[in-house]
Amino acid sequence: MQSLQLYIFGSKNSELFVKEVEVDKHDVGGCGGLIRRKKGAVAISIRYKGIQMVFISCHLSAHARNVEERNSQCRHISHSLFSKTWNPYAKPAPVTVWLGDLNYRLQGINTFPARNLIVNNLHGLLTTKDQLLQEAERGQVFSGYCEGTLAFKPTYKYNIGSNEYDTSYKIRVPAWTDRILFKIEDEDINATLHSYEAIDSVDSSDHKPVKAHLCLKVNKMDHSFKSKISQYEQV
C-alpha cells in the first residue's frame, strides 16, 4: 500500500510447509510526508506446519494529540483485515505479530526533560509517559498482546544521517513510535522473546528500525502433520 509494505522470508524448504496464504490491506485514511504516504495496514496470513500465523504491518496517524484516533484505527484494522473470508465459528489465529510505525508518543513531558533522561541513559523512566502502554493498560488497544521491555532509546525523531534527535524548529519530543507486539492464543504454543532492540547504526530515516527475535515452541502437533514433516525432512 504505497510505502507500507510487508515481507515474510523463510528457509529454502519452508514452502513445503506453507498453506493457505492470504494477503489483505486496510486504508484508514489520511496521508503524511512529502510523498503523501497512506495510513493503514497490510497483512499476511499463512498456515505454517499446520499453525495459522498472521503478520500485520501498519502506519497510524501522527501527532501526540491523536491518541484516540490511533486507538480507533487499531480497532478498525483489527476488525477489517480478512473480514471477507472471516468465519465467525473459527478459532482466532494462534499467532499474531503486529508491527510498524504505530506513532504513539510520550504524554506529559517536554522535549528537553525527555532528552536529558535519554542522554543520561535513564530513558527507562520515560515508559510511564508512553501513550501505547497507557492505552493498553486502559484496555483501549492491543488486548492480549505482549511486548518486550523498551530498553532501547526512543526511535523517533532523528536528524536523517545522524544519531542526533530532531534539531528543527519543531524540536519534537522523542518517542517510541516503532513497535513490535505479538499475541499467542493457543495454550500449546510457548513464545519466548529473546531480544527486542533498535538498530542505531541505520541513519537513512528519521526513525530507527526495530527488530525482535521471537521463538515459538509447539507442545502438541497433529500426528498426521508430524508424519508429513518427517517425510519431507528425510527427503
PDB file of C-alpha atoms in Angstrom:
ATOM      1  CA  MET A   1       0.000   0.000   0.000  1.00  0.00           C
ATOM      2  CA  GLN A   2       2.326   2.677  -1.387  1.00  0.00           C
ATOM      3  CA  SER A   3       5.203   2.956   1.129  1.00  0.00           C
ATOM      4  CA  LEU A   4       3.618   0.472   3.558  1.00  0.00           C
ATOM      5  CA  GLN A   5       4.989  -2.987   2.821  1.00  0.00           C
ATOM      6  CA  LEU A   6       5.353  -6.383   4.463  1.00  0.00           C
ATOM      7  CA  TYR A   7       7.592  -9.316   3.560  1.00  0.00           C
ATOM      8  CA  ILE A   8       7.934 -12.802   5.026  1.00  0.00           C
ATOM      9  CA  PHE A   9      11.105 -14.799   4.415  1.00  0.00           C
ATOM     10  CA  GLY A  10      11.697 -18.462   5.089  1.00  0.00           C
ATOM     11  CA  SER A  11      14.311 -21.157   4.610  1.00  0.00           C
ATOM     12  CA  LYS A  12      14.629 -22.844   1.219  1.00  0.00           C
ATOM     13  CA  ASN A  13      12.327 -25.735   2.070  1.00  0.00           C
ATOM     14  CA  SER A  14       9.790 -23.678   4.008  1.00  0.00           C
ATOM     15  CA  GLU A  15       7.335 -23.601   1.086  1.00  0.00           C
ATOM     16  CA  LEU A  16       6.772 -27.317   1.677  1.00  0.00           C
ATOM     17  CA  PHE A  17       5.074 -26.455   4.964  1.00  0.00           C
ATOM     18  CA  VAL A  18       3.167 -23.315   3.915  1.00  0.00           C
ATOM     19  CA  LYS A  19      -0.529 -23.435   3.029  1.00  0.00           C
ATOM     20  CA  GLU A  20      -3.500 -21.074   2.867  1.00  0.00           C
ATOM     21  CA  VAL A  21      -1.602 -17.875   2.144  1.00  0.00           C
ATOM     22  CA  GLU A  22      -3.808 -14.774   2.200  1.00  0.00           C
ATOM     23  CA  VAL A  23      -2.998 -11.080   1.923  1.00  0.00           C
ATOM     24  CA  ASP A  24      -5.120  -8.054   2.758  1.00  0.00           C
ATOM     25  CA  LYS A  25      -4.879  -4.331   3.388  1.00  0.00           C
ATOM     26  CA  HIS A  26      -6.958  -1.663   5.078  1.00  0.00           C
ATOM     27  CA  ASP A  27      -6.763   2.069   4.468  1.00  0.00           C
ATOM     28  CA  VAL A  28      -7.713   4.190   7.474  1.00  0.00           C
ATOM     29  CA  GLY A  29      -7.470   7.471   5.566  1.00  0.00           C
ATOM     30  CA  GLY A  30      -5.083  10.345   5.885  1.00  0.00           C
ATOM     31  CA  CYS A  31      -1.689  10.934   4.355  1.00  0.00           C
ATOM     32  CA  GLY A  32       1.593  12.267   5.564  1.00  0.00           C
ATOM     33  CA  GLY A  33       5.063  13.264   4.468  1.00  0.00           C
ATOM     34  CA  LEU A  34       6.299  14.702   1.208  1.00  0.00           C
ATOM     35  CA  ILE A  35       5.175  11.669  -0.792  1.00  0.00           C
ATOM     36  CA  ARG A  36       1.707  11.617   0.834  1.00  0.00           C
ATOM     37  CA  ARG A  37       2.047   8.179   2.369  1.00  0.00           C
ATOM     38  CA  LYS A  38      -1.213   6.457   3.234  1.00  0.00           C
ATOM     39  CA  LYS A  39      -2.104   5.441   6.775  1.00  0.00           C
ATOM     40  CA  GLY A  40      -3.421   1.947   7.362  1.00  0.00           C
ATOM     41  CA  ALA A  41      -2.186  -1.626   7.416  1.00  0.00           C
ATOM     42  CA  VAL A  42      -1.133  -4.536   5.228  1.00  0.00           C
ATOM     43  CA  ALA A  43      -1.302  -8.133   6.419  1.00  0.00           C
ATOM     44  CA  ILE A  44      -0.279 -11.658   5.511  1.00  0.00           C
ATOM     45  CA  SER A  45      -1.918 -14.786   6.899  1.00  0.00           C
ATOM     46  CA  ILE A  46      -0.176 -18.134   6.416  1.00  0.00           C
ATOM     47  CA  ARG A  47      -0.594 -21.623   7.745  1.00  0.00           C
ATOM     48  CA  TYR A  48       2.891 -22.936   8.516  1.00  0.00           C
ATOM     49  CA  LYS A  49       3.307 -26.525   9.679  1.00  0.00           C
ATOM     50  CA  GLY A  50      -0.399 -26.524  10.488  1.00  0.00           C
ATOM     51  CA  ILE A  51      -0.285 -23.323  12.573  1.00  0.00           C
ATOM     52  CA  GLN A  52      -2.019 -20.190  11.331  1.00  0.00           C
ATOM     53  CA  MET A  53       0.104 -17.071  11.714  1.00  0.00           C
ATOM     54  CA  VAL A  54      -0.977 -13.503  10.976  1.00  0.00           C
ATOM     55  CA  PHE A  55       1.522 -10.697  10.401  1.00  0.00           C
ATOM     56  CA  ILE A  56       0.333  -7.086  10.350  1.00  0.00           C
ATOM     57  CA  SER A  57       2.368  -4.015   9.425  1.00  0.00           C
ATOM     58  CA  CYS A  58       0.762  -0.628   9.995  1.00  0.00           C
ATOM     59  CA  HIS A  59       1.291   3.119   9.886  1.00  0.00           C
ATOM     60  CA  LEU A  60      -1.053   5.086  12.158  1.00  0.00           C
ATOM     61  CA  SER A  61      -1.864   8.779  12.487  1.00  0.00           C
ATOM     62  CA  ALA A  62       0.838  11.107  13.750  1.00  0.00           C
ATOM     63  CA  HIS A  63       0.992  13.770  16.485  1.00  0.00           C
ATOM     64  CA  ALA A  64       0.733  13.363  20.246  1.00  0.00           C
ATOM     65  CA  ARG A  65      -2.815  14.732  20.408  1.00  0.00           C
ATOM     66  CA  ASN A  66      -4.274  11.977  18.191  1.00  0.00           C
ATOM     67  CA  VAL A  67      -4.291   9.159  20.742  1.00  0.00           C
ATOM     68  CA  GLU A  68      -7.984   8.333  20.340  1.00  0.00           C
ATOM     69  CA  GLU A  69      -7.635   8.417  16.562  1.00  0.00           C
ATOM     70  CA  ARG A  70      -4.820   5.862  16.720  1.00  0.00           C
ATOM     71  CA  ASN A  71      -6.873   3.706  19.079  1.00  0.00           C
ATOM     72  CA  SER A  72      -9.796   3.813  16.643  1.00  0.00           C
ATOM     73  CA  GLN A  73      -7.546   2.964  13.706  1.00  0.00           C
ATOM     74  CA  CYS A  74      -6.181  -0.077  15.556  1.00  0.00           C
ATOM     75  CA  ARG A  75      -9.704  -1.324  16.184  1.00  0.00           C
ATOM     76  CA  HIS A  76     -10.791  -0.731  12.577  1.00  0.00           C
ATOM     77  CA  ILE A  77      -7.714  -2.513  11.242  1.00  0.00           C
ATOM     78  CA  SER A  78      -8.218  -5.475  13.557  1.00  0.00           C
ATOM     79  CA  HIS A  79     -11.894  -5.848  12.600  1.00  0.00           C
ATOM     80  CA  SER A  80     -11.438  -5.221   8.880  1.00  0.00           C
ATOM     81  CA  LEU A  81      -8.454  -7.350   7.873  1.00  0.00           C
ATOM     82  CA  PHE A  82      -9.536 -10.646   6.273  1.00  0.00           C
ATOM     83  CA  SER A  83     -13.180  -9.777   7.063  1.00  0.00           C
ATOM     84  CA  LYS A  84     -14.325 -11.001   3.630  1.00  0.00           C
ATOM     85  CA  THR A  85     -13.187 -14.532   4.424  1.00  0.00           C
ATOM     86  CA  TRP A  86     -13.835 -14.384   8.166  1.00  0.00           C
ATOM     87  CA  ASN A  87     -15.515 -17.434   9.683  1.00  0.00           C
ATOM     88  CA  PRO A  88     -17.387 -16.489  12.884  1.00  0.00           C
ATOM     89  CA  TYR A  89     -17.118 -20.094  14.101  1.00  0.00           C
ATOM     90  CA  ALA A  90     -13.382 -20.442  13.544  1.00  0.00           C
ATOM     91  CA  LYS A  91     -10.859 -20.067  16.329  1.00  0.00           C
ATOM     92  CA  PRO A  92      -8.673 -16.940  16.258  1.00  0.00           C
ATOM     93  CA  ALA A  93      -5.203 -17.270  14.775  1.00  0.00           C
ATOM     94  CA  PRO A  94      -2.875 -18.893  17.335  1.00  0.00           C
ATOM     95  CA  VAL A  95      -0.085 -16.440  16.487  1.00  0.00           C
ATOM     96  CA  THR A  96      -0.380 -12.762  15.551  1.00  0.00           C
ATOM     97  CA  VAL A  97       2.542 -10.362  15.144  1.00  0.00           C
ATOM     98  CA  TRP A  98       1.673  -6.658  14.822  1.00  0.00           C
ATOM     99  CA  LEU A  99       4.425  -4.188  13.974  1.00  0.00           C
ATOM    100  CA  GLY A 100       5.098  -0.828  12.390  1.00  0.00           C
ATOM    101  CA  ASP A 101       5.053   2.905  12.945  1.00  0.00           C
ATOM    102  CA  LEU A 102       2.234   2.971  15.476  1.00  0.00           C
ATOM    103  CA  ASN A 103       3.034   6.625  16.128  1.00  0.00           C
ATOM    104  CA  TYR A 104       2.154   6.633  19.848  1.00  0.00           C
ATOM    105  CA  ARG A 105       4.103   9.381  21.606  1.00  0.00           C
ATOM    106  CA  LEU A 106       5.192  10.466  25.071  1.00  0.00           C
ATOM    107  CA  GLN A 107       2.498  12.194  27.096  1.00  0.00           C
ATOM    108  CA  GLY A 108       3.045  14.826  29.785  1.00  0.00           C
ATOM    109  CA  ILE A 109       6.721  15.615  29.305  1.00  0.00           C
ATOM    110  CA  ASN A 110       8.507  18.272  27.246  1.00  0.00           C
ATOM    111  CA  THR A 111      11.324  17.612  24.835  1.00  0.00           C
ATOM    112  CA  PHE A 112      14.270  18.845  26.906  1.00  0.00           C
ATOM    113  CA  PRO A 113      13.494  16.929  30.126  1.00  0.00           C
ATOM    114  CA  ALA A 114      12.945  13.828  27.972  1.00  0.00           C
ATOM    115  CA  ARG A 115      16.227  14.308  26.144  1.00  0.00           C
ATOM    116  CA  ASN A 116      18.107  14.852  29.396  1.00  0.00           C
ATOM    117  CA  LEU A 117      16.900  11.481  30.662  1.00  0.00           C
ATOM    118  CA  ILE A 118      17.945   9.828  27.393  1.00  0.00           C
ATOM    119  CA  VAL A 119      21.412  11.405  27.451  1.00  0.00           C
ATOM    120  CA  ASN A 120      21.913  10.065  30.975  1.00  0.00           C
ATOM    121  CA  ASN A 121      20.694   6.562  29.958  1.00  0.00           C
ATOM    122  CA  LEU A 122      17.598   6.981  32.106  1.00  0.00           C
ATOM    123  CA  HIS A 123      15.159   6.606  29.216  1.00  0.00           C
ATOM    124  CA  GLY A 124      13.539   3.674  31.009  1.00  0.00           C
ATOM    125  CA  LEU A 125      11.845   6.271  33.220  1.00  0.00           C
ATOM    126  CA  LEU A 126      10.017   7.580  30.160  1.00  0.00           C
ATOM    127  CA  THR A 127       7.982   4.389  29.728  1.00  0.00           C
ATOM    128  CA  THR A 128       5.458   5.725  32.251  1.00  0.00           C
ATOM    129  CA  LYS A 129       4.758   8.510  29.724  1.00  0.00           C
ATOM    130  CA  ASP A 130       4.328   6.186  26.757  1.00  0.00           C
ATOM    131  CA  GLN A 131       0.862   6.509  25.225  1.00  0.00           C
ATOM    132  CA  LEU A 132       0.722   2.958  23.879  1.00  0.00           C
ATOM    133  CA  LEU A 133       1.473   1.426  27.266  1.00  0.00           C
ATOM    134  CA  GLN A 134      -1.058   3.771  28.862  1.00  0.00           C
ATOM    135  CA  GLU A 135      -3.794   2.908  26.356  1.00  0.00           C
ATOM    136  CA  ALA A 136      -3.105  -0.832  26.587  1.00  0.00           C
ATOM    137  CA  GLU A 137      -3.328  -0.580  30.390  1.00  0.00           C
ATOM    138  CA  ARG A 138      -6.714   1.127  29.988  1.00  0.00           C
ATOM    139  CA  GLY A 139      -7.850  -1.744  27.766  1.00  0.00           C
ATOM    140  CA  GLN A 140      -8.301   0.502  24.723  1.00  0.00           C
ATOM    141  CA  VAL A 141      -5.899  -1.259  22.355  1.00  0.00           C
ATOM    142  CA  PHE A 142      -3.948  -4.483  21.883  1.00  0.00           C
ATOM    143  CA  SER A 143      -5.817  -6.575  24.402  1.00  0.00           C
ATOM    144  CA  GLY A 144      -3.940  -9.834  24.967  1.00  0.00           C
ATOM    145  CA  TYR A 145      -0.812  -8.675  23.160  1.00  0.00           C
ATOM    146  CA  CYS A 146       2.692  -8.834  24.617  1.00  0.00           C
ATOM    147  CA  GLU A 147       5.674  -6.594  24.040  1.00  0.00           C
ATOM    148  CA  GLY A 148       9.272  -6.678  25.151  1.00  0.00           C
ATOM    149  CA  THR A 149      10.757  -4.136  27.535  1.00  0.00           C
ATOM    150  CA  LEU A 150      11.508  -0.750  25.990  1.00  0.00           C
ATOM    151  CA  ALA A 151      15.171  -0.902  26.965  1.00  0.00           C
ATOM    152  CA  PHE A 152      16.318   0.884  23.802  1.00  0.00           C
ATOM    153  CA  LYS A 153      16.195   4.634  23.280  1.00  0.00           C
ATOM    154  CA  PRO A 154      13.128   6.222  21.652  1.00  0.00           C
ATOM    155  CA  THR A 155      13.261   5.622  17.906  1.00  0.00           C
ATOM    156  CA  TYR A 156      11.862   8.977  16.710  1.00  0.00           C
ATOM    157  CA  LYS A 157      12.592  11.685  15.644  1.00  0.00           C
ATOM    158  CA  TYR A 158      16.203  11.803  14.431  1.00  0.00           C
ATOM    159  CA  ASN A 159      18.013  14.074  12.031  1.00  0.00           C
ATOM    160  CA  ILE A 160      18.458  11.976   8.917  1.00  0.00           C
ATOM    161  CA  GLY A 161      22.035  10.793   8.549  1.00  0.00           C
ATOM    162  CA  SER A 162      22.837  11.013  12.249  1.00  0.00           C
ATOM    163  CA  ASN A 163      22.095   9.690  15.729  1.00  0.00           C
ATOM    164  CA  GLU A 164      21.014  13.128  16.882  1.00  0.00           C
ATOM    165  CA  TYR A 165      17.421  13.884  17.824  1.00  0.00           C
ATOM    166  CA  ASP A 166      15.418  16.472  15.900  1.00  0.00           C
ATOM    167  CA  THR A 167      17.062  19.890  15.798  1.00  0.00           C
ATOM    168  CA  SER A 168      14.468  21.502  13.518  1.00  0.00           C
ATOM    169  CA  TYR A 169      12.336  24.357  14.788  1.00  0.00           C
ATOM    170  CA  LYS A 170       9.792  21.782  15.990  1.00  0.00           C
ATOM    171  CA  ILE A 171      12.349  20.013  18.263  1.00  0.00           C
ATOM    172  CA  ARG A 172       9.939  17.120  18.646  1.00  0.00           C
ATOM    173  CA  VAL A 173       9.731  15.117  21.848  1.00  0.00           C
ATOM    174  CA  PRO A 174      11.485  11.749  21.289  1.00  0.00           C
ATOM    175  CA  ALA A 175       9.121   8.774  21.283  1.00  0.00           C
ATOM    176  CA  TRP A 176       8.911   5.014  20.812  1.00  0.00           C
ATOM    177  CA  THR A 177       6.793   5.239  17.675  1.00  0.00           C
ATOM    178  CA  ASP A 178       8.101   1.988  16.191  1.00  0.00           C
ATOM    179  CA  ARG A 179       6.939  -1.188  17.907  1.00  0.00           C
ATOM    180  CA  ILE A 180       6.580  -4.960  17.610  1.00  0.00           C
ATOM    181  CA  LEU A 181       3.833  -6.737  19.546  1.00  0.00           C
ATOM    182  CA  PHE A 182       2.649 -10.334  19.492  1.00  0.00           C
ATOM    183  CA  LYS A 183      -0.292 -12.375  20.708  1.00  0.00           C
ATOM    184  CA  ILE A 184      -0.466 -16.120  21.349  1.00  0.00           C
ATOM    185  CA  GLU A 185      -3.938 -17.643  21.548  1.00  0.00           C
ATOM    186  CA  ASP A 186      -3.063 -21.313  21.855  1.00  0.00           C
ATOM    187  CA  GLU A 187      -2.041 -22.866  25.149  1.00  0.00           C
ATOM    188  CA  ASP A 188       0.041 -25.423  23.249  1.00  0.00           C
ATOM    189  CA  ILE A 189       2.356 -22.721  21.903  1.00  0.00           C
ATOM    190  CA  ASN A 190       5.023 -21.175  24.126  1.00  0.00           C
ATOM    191  CA  ALA A 191       6.564 -17.904  22.960  1.00  0.00           C
ATOM    192  CA  THR A 192       9.971 -16.663  24.106  1.00  0.00           C
ATOM    193  CA  LEU A 193      11.170 -13.188  23.206  1.00  0.00           C
ATOM    194  CA  HIS A 194      14.971 -13.401  23.076  1.00  0.00           C
ATOM    195  CA  SER A 195      15.629  -9.800  22.068  1.00  0.00           C
ATOM    196  CA  TYR A 196      13.842  -6.527  21.308  1.00  0.00           C
ATOM    197  CA  GLU A 197      16.012  -3.643  20.203  1.00  0.00           C
ATOM    198  CA  ALA A 198      16.533  -0.706  17.888  1.00  0.00           C
ATOM    199  CA  ILE A 199      19.215  -0.629  15.197  1.00  0.00           C
ATOM    200  CA  ASP A 200      21.050   2.625  15.859  1.00  0.00           C
ATOM    201  CA  SER A 201      23.512   2.121  13.016  1.00  0.00           C
ATOM    202  CA  VAL A 202      20.783   2.786  10.428  1.00  0.00           C
ATOM    203  CA  ASP A 203      20.523   6.528   9.844  1.00  0.00           C
ATOM    204  CA  SER A 204      18.791   6.802   6.462  1.00  0.00           C
ATOM    205  CA  SER A 205      15.463   7.731   8.084  1.00  0.00           C
ATOM    206  CA  ASP A 206      14.193   9.973  10.868  1.00  0.00           C
ATOM    207  CA  HIS A 207      13.153   6.709  12.587  1.00  0.00           C
ATOM    208  CA  LYS A 208      15.376   3.930  13.897  1.00  0.00           C
ATOM    209  CA  PRO A 209      14.224   0.457  12.806  1.00  0.00           C
ATOM    210  CA  VAL A 210      13.303  -2.059  15.486  1.00  0.00           C
ATOM    211  CA  LYS A 211      13.853  -5.826  15.465  1.00  0.00           C
ATOM    212  CA  ALA A 212      12.630  -8.657  17.668  1.00  0.00           C
ATOM    213  CA  HIS A 213      13.763 -12.272  17.982  1.00  0.00           C
ATOM    214  CA  LEU A 214      10.699 -14.324  18.910  1.00  0.00           C
ATOM    215  CA  CYS A 215      10.851 -18.119  19.205  1.00  0.00           C
ATOM    216  CA  LEU A 216       7.774 -20.335  19.248  1.00  0.00           C
ATOM    217  CA  LYS A 217       7.697 -23.821  20.716  1.00  0.00           C
ATOM    218  CA  VAL A 218       4.764 -26.081  19.874  1.00  0.00           C
ATOM    219  CA  ASN A 219       3.971 -28.521  22.649  1.00  0.00           C
ATOM    220  CA  LYS A 220       1.468 -30.564  20.656  1.00  0.00           C
ATOM    221  CA  MET A 221       1.096 -31.159  16.931  1.00  0.00           C
ATOM    222  CA  ASP A 222      -1.328 -33.161  14.866  1.00  0.00           C
ATOM    223  CA  HIS A 223       0.147 -36.654  14.326  1.00  0.00           C
ATOM    224  CA  SER A 224      -0.668 -36.721  10.602  1.00  0.00           C
ATOM    225  CA  PHE A 225       1.181 -33.445  10.096  1.00  0.00           C
ATOM    226  CA  LYS A 226       4.119 -34.708  12.153  1.00  0.00           C
ATOM    227  CA  SER A 227       4.336 -37.661   9.781  1.00  0.00           C
ATOM    228  CA  LYS A 228       4.363 -35.360   6.720  1.00  0.00           C
ATOM    229  CA  ILE A 229       7.121 -33.187   8.208  1.00  0.00           C
ATOM    230  CA  SER A 230       9.190 -36.283   8.952  1.00  0.00           C
ATOM    231  CA  GLN A 231       8.826 -37.468   5.345  1.00  0.00           C
ATOM    232  CA  TYR A 232       9.940 -34.073   3.968  1.00  0.00           C
ATOM    233  CA  GLU A 233      12.934 -33.963   6.310  1.00  0.00           C
ATOM    234  CA  GLN A 234      14.047 -37.429   5.208  1.00  0.00           C
ATOM    235  CA  VAL A 235      13.858 -36.380   1.566  1.00  0.00           C
TER     236      VAL A 235
END
